[in-house]
mmCIF file of C-alpha atoms in Angstrom:
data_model
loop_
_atom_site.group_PDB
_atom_site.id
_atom_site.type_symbol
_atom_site.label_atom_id
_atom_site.label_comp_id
_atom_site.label_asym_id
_atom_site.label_seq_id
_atom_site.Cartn_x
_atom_site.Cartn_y
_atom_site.Cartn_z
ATOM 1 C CA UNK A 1 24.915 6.264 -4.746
ATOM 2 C CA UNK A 2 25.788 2.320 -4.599
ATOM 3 C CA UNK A 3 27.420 2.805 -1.011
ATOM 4 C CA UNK A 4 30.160 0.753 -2.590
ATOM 5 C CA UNK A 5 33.101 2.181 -4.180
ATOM 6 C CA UNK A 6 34.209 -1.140 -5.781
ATOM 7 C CA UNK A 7 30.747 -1.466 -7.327
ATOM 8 C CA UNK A 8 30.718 2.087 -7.947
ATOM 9 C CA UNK A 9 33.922 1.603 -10.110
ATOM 10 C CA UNK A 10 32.709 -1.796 -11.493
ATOM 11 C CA UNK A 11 29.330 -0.213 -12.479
ATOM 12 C CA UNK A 12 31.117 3.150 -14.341
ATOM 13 C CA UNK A 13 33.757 0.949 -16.393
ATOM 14 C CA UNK A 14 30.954 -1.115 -17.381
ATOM 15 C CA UNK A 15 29.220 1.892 -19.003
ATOM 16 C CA UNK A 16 32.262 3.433 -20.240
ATOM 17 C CA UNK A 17 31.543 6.932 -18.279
ATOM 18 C CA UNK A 18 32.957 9.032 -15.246
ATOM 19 C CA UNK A 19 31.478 9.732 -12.210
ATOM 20 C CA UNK A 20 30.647 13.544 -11.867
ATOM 21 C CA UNK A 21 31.413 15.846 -9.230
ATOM 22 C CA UNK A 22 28.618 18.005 -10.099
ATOM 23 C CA UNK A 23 25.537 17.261 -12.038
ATOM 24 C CA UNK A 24 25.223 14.468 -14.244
ATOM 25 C CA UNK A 25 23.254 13.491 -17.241
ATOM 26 C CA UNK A 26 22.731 9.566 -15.450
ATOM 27 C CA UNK A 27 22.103 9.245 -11.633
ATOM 28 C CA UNK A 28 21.703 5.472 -10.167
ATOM 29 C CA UNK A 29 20.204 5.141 -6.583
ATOM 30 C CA UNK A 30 20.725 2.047 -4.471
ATOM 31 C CA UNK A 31 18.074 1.796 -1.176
ATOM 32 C CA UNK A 32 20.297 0.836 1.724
ATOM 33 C CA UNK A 33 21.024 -3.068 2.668
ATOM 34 C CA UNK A 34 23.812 -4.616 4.406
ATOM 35 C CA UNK A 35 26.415 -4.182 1.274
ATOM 36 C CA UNK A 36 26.011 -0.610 1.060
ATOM 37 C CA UNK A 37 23.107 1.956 -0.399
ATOM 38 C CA UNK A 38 21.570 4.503 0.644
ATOM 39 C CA UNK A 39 19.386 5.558 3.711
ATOM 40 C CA UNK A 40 17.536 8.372 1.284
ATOM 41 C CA UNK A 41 16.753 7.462 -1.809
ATOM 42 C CA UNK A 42 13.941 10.015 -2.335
ATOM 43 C CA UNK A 43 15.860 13.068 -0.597
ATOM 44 C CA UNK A 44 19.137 11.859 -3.336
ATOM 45 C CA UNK A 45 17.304 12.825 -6.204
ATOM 46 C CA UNK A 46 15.454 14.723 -5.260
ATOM 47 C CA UNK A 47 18.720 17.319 -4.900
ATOM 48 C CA UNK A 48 19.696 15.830 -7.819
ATOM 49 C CA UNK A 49 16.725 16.839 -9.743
ATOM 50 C CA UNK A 50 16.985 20.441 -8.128
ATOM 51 C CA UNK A 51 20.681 21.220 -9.301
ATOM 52 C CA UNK A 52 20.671 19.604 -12.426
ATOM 53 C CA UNK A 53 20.323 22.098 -15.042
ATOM 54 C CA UNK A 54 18.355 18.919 -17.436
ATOM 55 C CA UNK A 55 16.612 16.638 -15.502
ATOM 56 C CA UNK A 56 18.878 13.269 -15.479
ATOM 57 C CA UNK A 57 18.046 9.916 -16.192
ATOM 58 C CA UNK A 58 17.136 8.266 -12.640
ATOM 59 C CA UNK A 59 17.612 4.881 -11.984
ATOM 60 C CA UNK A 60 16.274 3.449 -8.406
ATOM 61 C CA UNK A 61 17.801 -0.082 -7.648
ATOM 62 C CA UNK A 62 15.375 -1.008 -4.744
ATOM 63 C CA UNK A 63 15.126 -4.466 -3.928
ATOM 64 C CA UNK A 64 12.121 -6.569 -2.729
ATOM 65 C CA UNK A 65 8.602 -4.932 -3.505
ATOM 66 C CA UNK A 66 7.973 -4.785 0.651
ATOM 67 C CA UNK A 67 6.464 -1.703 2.308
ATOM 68 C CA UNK A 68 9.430 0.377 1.881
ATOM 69 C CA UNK A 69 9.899 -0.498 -1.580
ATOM 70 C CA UNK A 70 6.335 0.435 -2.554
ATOM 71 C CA UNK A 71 6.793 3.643 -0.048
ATOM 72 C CA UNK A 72 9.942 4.572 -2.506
ATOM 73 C CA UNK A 73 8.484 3.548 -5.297
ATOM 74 C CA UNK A 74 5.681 5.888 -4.423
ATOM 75 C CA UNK A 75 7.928 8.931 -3.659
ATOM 76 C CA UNK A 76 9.651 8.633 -6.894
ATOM 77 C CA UNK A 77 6.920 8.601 -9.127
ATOM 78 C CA UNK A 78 5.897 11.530 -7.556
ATOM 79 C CA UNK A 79 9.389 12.754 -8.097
ATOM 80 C CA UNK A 80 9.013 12.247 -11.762
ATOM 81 C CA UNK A 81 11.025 9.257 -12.039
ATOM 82 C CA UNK A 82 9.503 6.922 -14.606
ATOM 83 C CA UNK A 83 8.297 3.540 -14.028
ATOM 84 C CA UNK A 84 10.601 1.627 -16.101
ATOM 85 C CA UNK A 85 13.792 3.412 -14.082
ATOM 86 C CA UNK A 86 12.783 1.311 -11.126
ATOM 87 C CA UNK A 87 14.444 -1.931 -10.820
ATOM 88 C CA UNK A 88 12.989 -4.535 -8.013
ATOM 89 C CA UNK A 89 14.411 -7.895 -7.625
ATOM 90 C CA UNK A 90 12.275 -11.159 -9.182
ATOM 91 C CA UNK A 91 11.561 -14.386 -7.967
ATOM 92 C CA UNK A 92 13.703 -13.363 -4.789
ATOM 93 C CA UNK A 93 17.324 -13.436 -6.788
ATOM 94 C CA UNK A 94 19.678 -10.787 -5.905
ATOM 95 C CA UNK A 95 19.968 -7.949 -7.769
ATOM 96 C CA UNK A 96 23.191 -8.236 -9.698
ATOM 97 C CA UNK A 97 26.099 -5.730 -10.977
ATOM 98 C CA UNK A 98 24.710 -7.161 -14.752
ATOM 99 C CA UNK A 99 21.233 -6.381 -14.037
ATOM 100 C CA UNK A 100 21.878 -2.740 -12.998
ATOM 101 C CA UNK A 101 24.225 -1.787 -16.114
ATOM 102 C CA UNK A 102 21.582 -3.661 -18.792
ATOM 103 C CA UNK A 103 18.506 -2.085 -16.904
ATOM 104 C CA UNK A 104 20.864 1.722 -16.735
ATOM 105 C CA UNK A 105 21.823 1.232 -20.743
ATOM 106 C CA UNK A 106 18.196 0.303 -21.867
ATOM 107 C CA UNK A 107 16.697 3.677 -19.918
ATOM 108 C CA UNK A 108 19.496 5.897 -20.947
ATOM 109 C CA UNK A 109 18.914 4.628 -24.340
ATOM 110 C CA UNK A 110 15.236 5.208 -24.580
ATOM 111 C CA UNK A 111 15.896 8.404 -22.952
ATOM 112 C CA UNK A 112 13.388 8.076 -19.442
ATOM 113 C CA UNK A 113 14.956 11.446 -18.097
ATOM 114 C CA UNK A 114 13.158 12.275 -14.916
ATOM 115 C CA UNK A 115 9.868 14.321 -15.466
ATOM 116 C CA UNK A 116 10.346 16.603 -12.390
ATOM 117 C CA UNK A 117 6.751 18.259 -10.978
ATOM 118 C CA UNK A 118 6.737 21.824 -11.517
ATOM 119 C CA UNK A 119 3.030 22.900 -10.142
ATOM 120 C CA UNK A 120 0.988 20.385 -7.813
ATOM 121 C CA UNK A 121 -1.949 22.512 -7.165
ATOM 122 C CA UNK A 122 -5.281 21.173 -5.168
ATOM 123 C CA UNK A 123 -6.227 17.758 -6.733
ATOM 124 C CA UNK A 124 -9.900 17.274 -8.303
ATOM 125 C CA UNK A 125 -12.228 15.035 -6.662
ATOM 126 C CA UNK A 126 -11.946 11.309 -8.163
ATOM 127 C CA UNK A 127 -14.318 10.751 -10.626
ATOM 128 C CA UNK A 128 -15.948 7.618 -10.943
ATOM 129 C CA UNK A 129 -18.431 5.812 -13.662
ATOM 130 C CA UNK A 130 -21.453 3.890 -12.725
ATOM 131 C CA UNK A 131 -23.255 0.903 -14.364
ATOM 132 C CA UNK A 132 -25.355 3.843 -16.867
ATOM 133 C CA UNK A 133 -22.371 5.568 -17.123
ATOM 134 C CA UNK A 134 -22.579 8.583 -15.828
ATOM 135 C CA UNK A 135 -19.823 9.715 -13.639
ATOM 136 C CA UNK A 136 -20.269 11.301 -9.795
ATOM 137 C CA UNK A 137 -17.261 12.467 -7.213
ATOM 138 C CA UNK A 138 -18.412 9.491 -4.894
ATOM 139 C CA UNK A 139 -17.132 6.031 -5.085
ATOM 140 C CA UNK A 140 -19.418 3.471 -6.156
ATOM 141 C CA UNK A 141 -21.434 2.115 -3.583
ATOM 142 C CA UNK A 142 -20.608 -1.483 -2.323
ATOM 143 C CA UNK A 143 -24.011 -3.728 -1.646
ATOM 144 C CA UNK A 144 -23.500 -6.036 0.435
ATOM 145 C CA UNK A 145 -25.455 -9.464 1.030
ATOM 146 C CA UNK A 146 -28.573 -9.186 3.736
ATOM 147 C CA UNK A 147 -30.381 -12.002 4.950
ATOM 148 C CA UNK A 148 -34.384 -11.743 4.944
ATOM 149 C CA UNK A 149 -35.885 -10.049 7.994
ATOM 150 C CA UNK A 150 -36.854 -13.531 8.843
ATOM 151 C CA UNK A 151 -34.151 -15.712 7.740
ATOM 152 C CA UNK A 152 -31.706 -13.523 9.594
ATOM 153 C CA UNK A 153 -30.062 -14.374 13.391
ATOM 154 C CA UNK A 154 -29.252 -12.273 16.119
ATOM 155 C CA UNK A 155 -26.430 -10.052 16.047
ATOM 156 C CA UNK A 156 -23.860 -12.021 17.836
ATOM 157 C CA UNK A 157 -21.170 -9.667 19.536
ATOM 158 C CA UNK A 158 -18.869 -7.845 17.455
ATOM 159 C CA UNK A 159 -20.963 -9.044 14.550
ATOM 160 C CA UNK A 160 -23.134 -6.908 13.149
ATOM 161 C CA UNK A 161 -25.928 -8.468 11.452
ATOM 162 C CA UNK A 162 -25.687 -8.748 7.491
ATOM 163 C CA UNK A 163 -21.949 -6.804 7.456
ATOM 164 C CA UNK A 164 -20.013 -9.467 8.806
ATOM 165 C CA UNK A 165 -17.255 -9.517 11.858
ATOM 166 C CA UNK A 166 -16.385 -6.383 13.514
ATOM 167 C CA UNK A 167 -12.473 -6.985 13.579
ATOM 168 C CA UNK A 168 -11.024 -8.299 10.116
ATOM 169 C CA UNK A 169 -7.472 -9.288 10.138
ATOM 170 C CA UNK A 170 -4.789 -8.981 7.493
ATOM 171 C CA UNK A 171 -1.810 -10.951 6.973
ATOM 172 C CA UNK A 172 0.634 -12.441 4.353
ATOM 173 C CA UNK A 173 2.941 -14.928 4.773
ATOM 174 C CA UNK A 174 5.777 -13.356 3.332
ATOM 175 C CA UNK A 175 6.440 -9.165 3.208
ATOM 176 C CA UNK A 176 5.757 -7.602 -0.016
ATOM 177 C CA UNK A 177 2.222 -8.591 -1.155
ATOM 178 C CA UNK A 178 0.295 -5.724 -0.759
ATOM 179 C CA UNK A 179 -1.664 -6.640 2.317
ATOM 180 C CA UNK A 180 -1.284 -2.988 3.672
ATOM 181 C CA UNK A 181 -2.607 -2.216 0.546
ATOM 182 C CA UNK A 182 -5.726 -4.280 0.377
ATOM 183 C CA UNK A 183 -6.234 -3.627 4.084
ATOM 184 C CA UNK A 184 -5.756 0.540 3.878
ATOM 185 C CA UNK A 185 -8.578 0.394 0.545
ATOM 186 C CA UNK A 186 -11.096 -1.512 2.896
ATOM 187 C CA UNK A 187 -10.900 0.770 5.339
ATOM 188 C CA UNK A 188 -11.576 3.267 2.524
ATOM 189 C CA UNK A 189 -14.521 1.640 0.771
ATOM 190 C CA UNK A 190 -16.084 1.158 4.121
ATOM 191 C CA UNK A 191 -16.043 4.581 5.638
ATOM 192 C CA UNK A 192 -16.586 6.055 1.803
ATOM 193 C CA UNK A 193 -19.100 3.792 0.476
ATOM 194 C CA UNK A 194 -20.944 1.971 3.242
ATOM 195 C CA UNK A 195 -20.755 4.655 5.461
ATOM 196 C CA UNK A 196 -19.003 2.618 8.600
ATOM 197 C CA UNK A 197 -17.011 4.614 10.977
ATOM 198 C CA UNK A 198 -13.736 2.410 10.066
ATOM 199 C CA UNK A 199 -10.293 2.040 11.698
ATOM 200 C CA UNK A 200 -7.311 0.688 10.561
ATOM 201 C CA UNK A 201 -4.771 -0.556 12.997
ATOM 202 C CA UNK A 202 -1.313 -0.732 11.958
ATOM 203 C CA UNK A 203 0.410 -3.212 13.636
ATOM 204 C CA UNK A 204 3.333 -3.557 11.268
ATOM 205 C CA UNK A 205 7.333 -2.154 12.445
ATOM 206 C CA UNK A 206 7.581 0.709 11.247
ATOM 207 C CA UNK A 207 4.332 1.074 10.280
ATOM 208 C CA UNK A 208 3.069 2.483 6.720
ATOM 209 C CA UNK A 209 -0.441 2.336 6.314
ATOM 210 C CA UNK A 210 -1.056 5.837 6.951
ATOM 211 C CA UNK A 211 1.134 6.935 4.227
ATOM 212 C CA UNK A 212 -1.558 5.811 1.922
ATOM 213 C CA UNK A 213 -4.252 7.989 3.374
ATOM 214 C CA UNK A 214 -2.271 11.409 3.208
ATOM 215 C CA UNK A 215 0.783 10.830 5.806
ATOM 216 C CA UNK A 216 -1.729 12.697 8.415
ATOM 217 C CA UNK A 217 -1.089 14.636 11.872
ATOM 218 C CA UNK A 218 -1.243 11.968 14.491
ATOM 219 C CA UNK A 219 -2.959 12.997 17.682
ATOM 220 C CA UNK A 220 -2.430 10.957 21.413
ATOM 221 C CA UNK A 221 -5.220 8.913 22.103
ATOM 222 C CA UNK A 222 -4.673 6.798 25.426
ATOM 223 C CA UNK A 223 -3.212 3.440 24.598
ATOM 224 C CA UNK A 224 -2.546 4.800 20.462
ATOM 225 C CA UNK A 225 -1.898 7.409 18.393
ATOM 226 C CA UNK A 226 -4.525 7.946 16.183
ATOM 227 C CA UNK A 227 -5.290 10.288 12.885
ATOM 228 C CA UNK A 228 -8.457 10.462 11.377
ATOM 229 C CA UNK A 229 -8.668 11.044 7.776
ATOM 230 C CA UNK A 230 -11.614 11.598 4.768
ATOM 231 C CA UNK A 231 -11.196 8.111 4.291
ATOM 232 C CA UNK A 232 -11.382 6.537 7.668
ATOM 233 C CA UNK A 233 -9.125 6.606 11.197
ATOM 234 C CA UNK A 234 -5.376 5.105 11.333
ATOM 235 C CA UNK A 235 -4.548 4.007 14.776
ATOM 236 C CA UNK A 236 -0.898 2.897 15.662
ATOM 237 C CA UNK A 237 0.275 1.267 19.109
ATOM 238 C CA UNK A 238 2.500 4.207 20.682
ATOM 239 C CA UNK A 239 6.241 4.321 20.159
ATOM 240 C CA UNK A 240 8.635 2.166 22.573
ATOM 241 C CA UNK A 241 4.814 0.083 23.383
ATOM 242 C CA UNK A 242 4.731 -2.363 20.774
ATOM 243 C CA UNK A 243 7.333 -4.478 19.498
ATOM 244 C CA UNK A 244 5.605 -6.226 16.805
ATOM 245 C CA UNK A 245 5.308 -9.458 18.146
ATOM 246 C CA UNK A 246 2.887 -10.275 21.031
ATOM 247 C CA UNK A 247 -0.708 -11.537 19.454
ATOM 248 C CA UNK A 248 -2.131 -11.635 22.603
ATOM 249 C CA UNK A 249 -1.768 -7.673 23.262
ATOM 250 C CA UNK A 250 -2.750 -7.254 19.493
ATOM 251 C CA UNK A 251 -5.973 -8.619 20.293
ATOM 252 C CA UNK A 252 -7.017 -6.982 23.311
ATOM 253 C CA UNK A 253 -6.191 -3.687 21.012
ATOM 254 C CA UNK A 254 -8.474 -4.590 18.421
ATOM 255 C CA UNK A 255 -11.139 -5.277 20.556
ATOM 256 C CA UNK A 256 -10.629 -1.909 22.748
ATOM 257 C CA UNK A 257 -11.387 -0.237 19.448
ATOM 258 C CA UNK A 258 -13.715 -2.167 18.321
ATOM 259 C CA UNK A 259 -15.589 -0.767 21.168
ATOM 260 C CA UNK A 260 -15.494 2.495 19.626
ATOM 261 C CA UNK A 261 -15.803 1.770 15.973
ATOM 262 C CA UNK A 262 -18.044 -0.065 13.550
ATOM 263 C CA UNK A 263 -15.171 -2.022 12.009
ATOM 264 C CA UNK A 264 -11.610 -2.324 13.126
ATOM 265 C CA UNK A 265 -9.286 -3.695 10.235
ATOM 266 C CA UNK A 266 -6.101 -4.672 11.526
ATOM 267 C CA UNK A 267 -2.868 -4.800 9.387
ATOM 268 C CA UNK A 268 -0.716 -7.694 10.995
ATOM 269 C CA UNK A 269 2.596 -8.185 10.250
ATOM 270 C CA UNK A 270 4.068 -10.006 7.814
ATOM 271 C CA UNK A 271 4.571 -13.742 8.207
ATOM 272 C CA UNK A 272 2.165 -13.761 11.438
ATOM 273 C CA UNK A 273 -0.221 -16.990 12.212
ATOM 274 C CA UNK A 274 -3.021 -16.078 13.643
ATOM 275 C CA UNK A 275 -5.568 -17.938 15.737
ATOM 276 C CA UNK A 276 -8.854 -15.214 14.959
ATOM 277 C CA UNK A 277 -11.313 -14.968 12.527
ATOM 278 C CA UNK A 278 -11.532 -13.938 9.962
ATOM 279 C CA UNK A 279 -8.141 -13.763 8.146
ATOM 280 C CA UNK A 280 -7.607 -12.027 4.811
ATOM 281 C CA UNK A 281 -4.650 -13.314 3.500
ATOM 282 C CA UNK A 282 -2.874 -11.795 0.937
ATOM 283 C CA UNK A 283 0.095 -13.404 -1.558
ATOM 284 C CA UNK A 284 1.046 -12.250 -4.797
ATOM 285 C CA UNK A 285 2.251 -14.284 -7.779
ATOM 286 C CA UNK A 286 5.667 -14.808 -6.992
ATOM 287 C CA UNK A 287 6.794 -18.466 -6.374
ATOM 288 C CA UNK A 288 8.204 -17.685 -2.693
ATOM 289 C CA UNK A 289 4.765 -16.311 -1.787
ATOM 290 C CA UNK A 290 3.070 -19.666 -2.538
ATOM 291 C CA UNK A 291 5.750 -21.828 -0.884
ATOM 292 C CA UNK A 292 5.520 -19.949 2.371
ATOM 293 C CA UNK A 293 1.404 -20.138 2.279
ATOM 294 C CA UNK A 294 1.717 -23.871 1.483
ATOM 295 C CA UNK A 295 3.751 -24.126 5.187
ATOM 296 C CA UNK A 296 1.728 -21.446 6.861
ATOM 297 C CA UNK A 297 -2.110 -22.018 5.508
ATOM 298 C CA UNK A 298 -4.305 -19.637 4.064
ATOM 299 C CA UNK A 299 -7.370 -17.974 6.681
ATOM 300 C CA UNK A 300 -10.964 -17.151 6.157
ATOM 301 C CA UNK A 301 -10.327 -15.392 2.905
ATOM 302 C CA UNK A 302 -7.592 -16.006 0.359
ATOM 303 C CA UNK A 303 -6.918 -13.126 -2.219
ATOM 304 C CA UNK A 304 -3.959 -13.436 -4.936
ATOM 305 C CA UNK A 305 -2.700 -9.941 -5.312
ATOM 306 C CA UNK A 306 -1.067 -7.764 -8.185
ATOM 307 C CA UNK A 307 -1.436 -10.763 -10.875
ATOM 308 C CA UNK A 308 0.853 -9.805 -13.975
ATOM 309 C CA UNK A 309 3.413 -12.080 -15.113
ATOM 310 C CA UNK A 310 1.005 -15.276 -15.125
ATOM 311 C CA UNK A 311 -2.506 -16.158 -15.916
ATOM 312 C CA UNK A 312 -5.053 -16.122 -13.392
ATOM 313 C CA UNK A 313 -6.531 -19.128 -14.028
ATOM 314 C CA UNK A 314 -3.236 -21.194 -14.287
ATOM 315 C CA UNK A 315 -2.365 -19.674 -10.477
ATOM 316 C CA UNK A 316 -6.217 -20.458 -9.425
ATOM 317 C CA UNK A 317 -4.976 -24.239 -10.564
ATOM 318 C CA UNK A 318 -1.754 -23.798 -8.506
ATOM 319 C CA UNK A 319 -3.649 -22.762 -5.752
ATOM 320 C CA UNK A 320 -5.721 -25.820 -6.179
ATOM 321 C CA UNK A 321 -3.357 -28.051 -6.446
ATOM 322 C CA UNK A 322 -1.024 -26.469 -3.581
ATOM 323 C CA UNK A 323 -3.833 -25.928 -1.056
ATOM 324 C CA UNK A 324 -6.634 -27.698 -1.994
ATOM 325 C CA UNK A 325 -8.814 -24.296 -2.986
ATOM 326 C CA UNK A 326 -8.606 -21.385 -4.944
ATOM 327 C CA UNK A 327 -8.054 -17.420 -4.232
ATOM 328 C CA UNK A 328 -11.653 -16.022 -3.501
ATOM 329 C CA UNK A 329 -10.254 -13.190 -5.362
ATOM 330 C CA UNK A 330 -7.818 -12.233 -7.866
ATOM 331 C CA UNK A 331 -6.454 -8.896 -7.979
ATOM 332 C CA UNK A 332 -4.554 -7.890 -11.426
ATOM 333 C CA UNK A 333 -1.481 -5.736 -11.120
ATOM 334 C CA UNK A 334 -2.924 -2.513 -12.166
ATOM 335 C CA UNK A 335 -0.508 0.541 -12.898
ATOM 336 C CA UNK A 336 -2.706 3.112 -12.627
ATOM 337 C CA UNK A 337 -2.161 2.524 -8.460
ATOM 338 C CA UNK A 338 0.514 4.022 -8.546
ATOM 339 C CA UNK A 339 -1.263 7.429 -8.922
ATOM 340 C CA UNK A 340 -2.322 7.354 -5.946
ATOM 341 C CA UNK A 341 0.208 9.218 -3.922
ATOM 342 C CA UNK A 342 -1.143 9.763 -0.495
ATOM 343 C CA UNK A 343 -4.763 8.251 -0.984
ATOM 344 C CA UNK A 344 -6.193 4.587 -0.830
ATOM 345 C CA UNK A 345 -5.105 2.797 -3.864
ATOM 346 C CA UNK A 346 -8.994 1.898 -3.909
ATOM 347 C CA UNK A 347 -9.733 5.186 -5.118
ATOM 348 C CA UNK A 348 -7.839 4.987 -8.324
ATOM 349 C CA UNK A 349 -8.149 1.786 -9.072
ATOM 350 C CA UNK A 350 -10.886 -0.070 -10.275
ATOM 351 C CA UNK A 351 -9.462 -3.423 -9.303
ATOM 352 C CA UNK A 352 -8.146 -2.670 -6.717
ATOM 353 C CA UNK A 353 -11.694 -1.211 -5.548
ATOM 354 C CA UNK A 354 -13.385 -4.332 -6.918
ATOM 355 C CA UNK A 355 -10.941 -6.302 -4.581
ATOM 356 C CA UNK A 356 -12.274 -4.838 -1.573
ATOM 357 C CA UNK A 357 -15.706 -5.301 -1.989
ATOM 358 C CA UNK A 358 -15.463 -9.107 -2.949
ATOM 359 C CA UNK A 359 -13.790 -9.073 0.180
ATOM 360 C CA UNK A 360 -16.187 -7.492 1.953
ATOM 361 C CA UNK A 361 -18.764 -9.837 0.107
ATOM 362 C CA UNK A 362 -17.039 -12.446 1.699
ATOM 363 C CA UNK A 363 -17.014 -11.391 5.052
ATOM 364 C CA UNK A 364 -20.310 -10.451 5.096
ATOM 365 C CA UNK A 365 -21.242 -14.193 3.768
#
């Protein structure tokens, strides 16, 4: 599945095998690019999987950790493809011929073999622990900061008193941070916790968010298409209306739902400089992240996303150093996300939950 018959050839004489006409005991994927791939990685092996009389060992080449990366990512996990059989590129090097046949030798000697679902029946509600520690099927609730009766100013418009602005924008200055992320599990934690009626518009091309609240039925609603959900409303600009780059428009159609809603969180796309407030921006640890944030400035709130490789306090120095502040929150990598398949990574989570409400903290500040 390299799309590439020389590397295809390369890749099997540097194992030492043949490639199969039928099933095989080792399948590698490749997500398409410009050199060759493929255009479905999930709907590949998932046949694969079907016909193969012992689940193979899977391994998923697929590139930068953007939206469609974590959208693969997420549809092979719930494939049964281990972790470890997915292979994303680091520090923003290519992914070389080397790097696929050492990552394909190490799985097919530990023997990852695909763990293929066989029953997926209705899903128990998400239990969560509170500060006694008892447990309860709601999320924890999220207290937020409230000025004294007579400390406290007027509501100013589109900001509610106590809960901070009405329209809260994401961005990130490069792809691949886990803005949508961030942005989908606020949505979440306000409509499940705080009880807001929350939207999240979805600005991005294509757009993604509302694969994390259950891929729902979209229904036509005026100027978007919109799908409510258990854990708050998606809205997206209708097809052939939006081409992802016209701020001005993206305003005026956060504002027309702010009308409507309590809070309107708007995921922008990637790389965007906006001239609103607030910004959330998101980066993650990689070096290209920081480099591009240095150029493009950080907005109202700065959060350093899936921390793993280095210490949080040496990147809060970085940060420091670079941009003359720190993160106002640091978000570990945390690999029990990746459960959730179709629901706010908030729910799963507990950093990622913690995340949104220092962000919300913030805003409401």
């Amino acid at each position: 599945m390299f799309g590439n018959d020389a590397l295809a050839c390369a890749f099997l004489k540097a194992l030492g095998g043949e490639e199969a006409n039928g099933t095989a005991d080792l399948m590698v994927v490749v997500r398409r690019w410009n050199g060759g791939g493929t255009d479905d990685v999930a709907g590949a092996v998932g046949k694969a999987l079907l016909e193969s009389p012992e689940p193979p060992v899977v391994v998923a080449v697929l590139g930068d950790r953007d939206q469609e990366g974590e959208r693969l990512c997420s549809e092979l996990l719930a494939l049964g493809v281990p972790e470890e059989c997915l292979l994303f590129r680091q520090g923003g090097r290519p992914v070389r011929l080397s790097d696929v046949v050492s990552f394909t030798r190490t799985a097919w000697e530990r023997g990852l073999r695909a763990d293929p679902v066989v029953w997926d029946g209705p899903s128990d509600p998400v239990i969560w622990e509170d500060a006694k520690g008892s447990t309860t099927g709601k999320p924890p609730e999220v207290k937020l900061p409230v000025d004294p009766p007579d400390a406290r100013e007027p509501a100013r418009a589109g900001m509610p008193a106590g809960r901070g602005a009405k329209i809260v924008w994401f961005v990130s200055p490069v792809a691949g941070a886990g803005q949508t992320t961030l942005a989908s599990s606020l949505v979440a934690m306000l409509a499940s916790s705080v009880g807001e009626r929350a939207a999240l518009l979805d600005l991005c091309r294509p757009p993604q968010a509302h694969l994390k609240f259950g891929d729902p039925e979209f229904e036509d609603a005026g100027d978007f298409l919109r799908a409510d959900t258990p854990w708050g409303t998606v809205c997206v600009p209708k097809p052939g209306t939006w081409d992802g780059n016209d701020a001005g428009r993206a305003v005026k159609m956060a504002e027309k739902l702010a009308a409507e809603y309590d809070r309107v969180v708007v995921d922008a796309p990637a790389g965007w400089k906006l001239d609103v407030s607030p910004v959330v921006t998101v980066v993650s640890e990689e070096r290209e992240h920081i480099i591009a944030l240095k150029k493009a400035g950080a907005g109202d709130v700065l959060v350093l996303n899936r921390v793993r490789d280095r210490g949080a306090e040496y990147l809060q120095r970085v940060m420091e150093k670079e941009l003359g502040r720190r993160a106002d929150a640091v978000v570990p990598y945390d690999p029990e996300s990746r459960k959730a398949v179709g629901t706010p990574q908030a729910l799963v989570s507990d950093d990622i939950s913690r995340a949104a409400g220092e962000i919300l903290a913030r805003l409401a500040g």
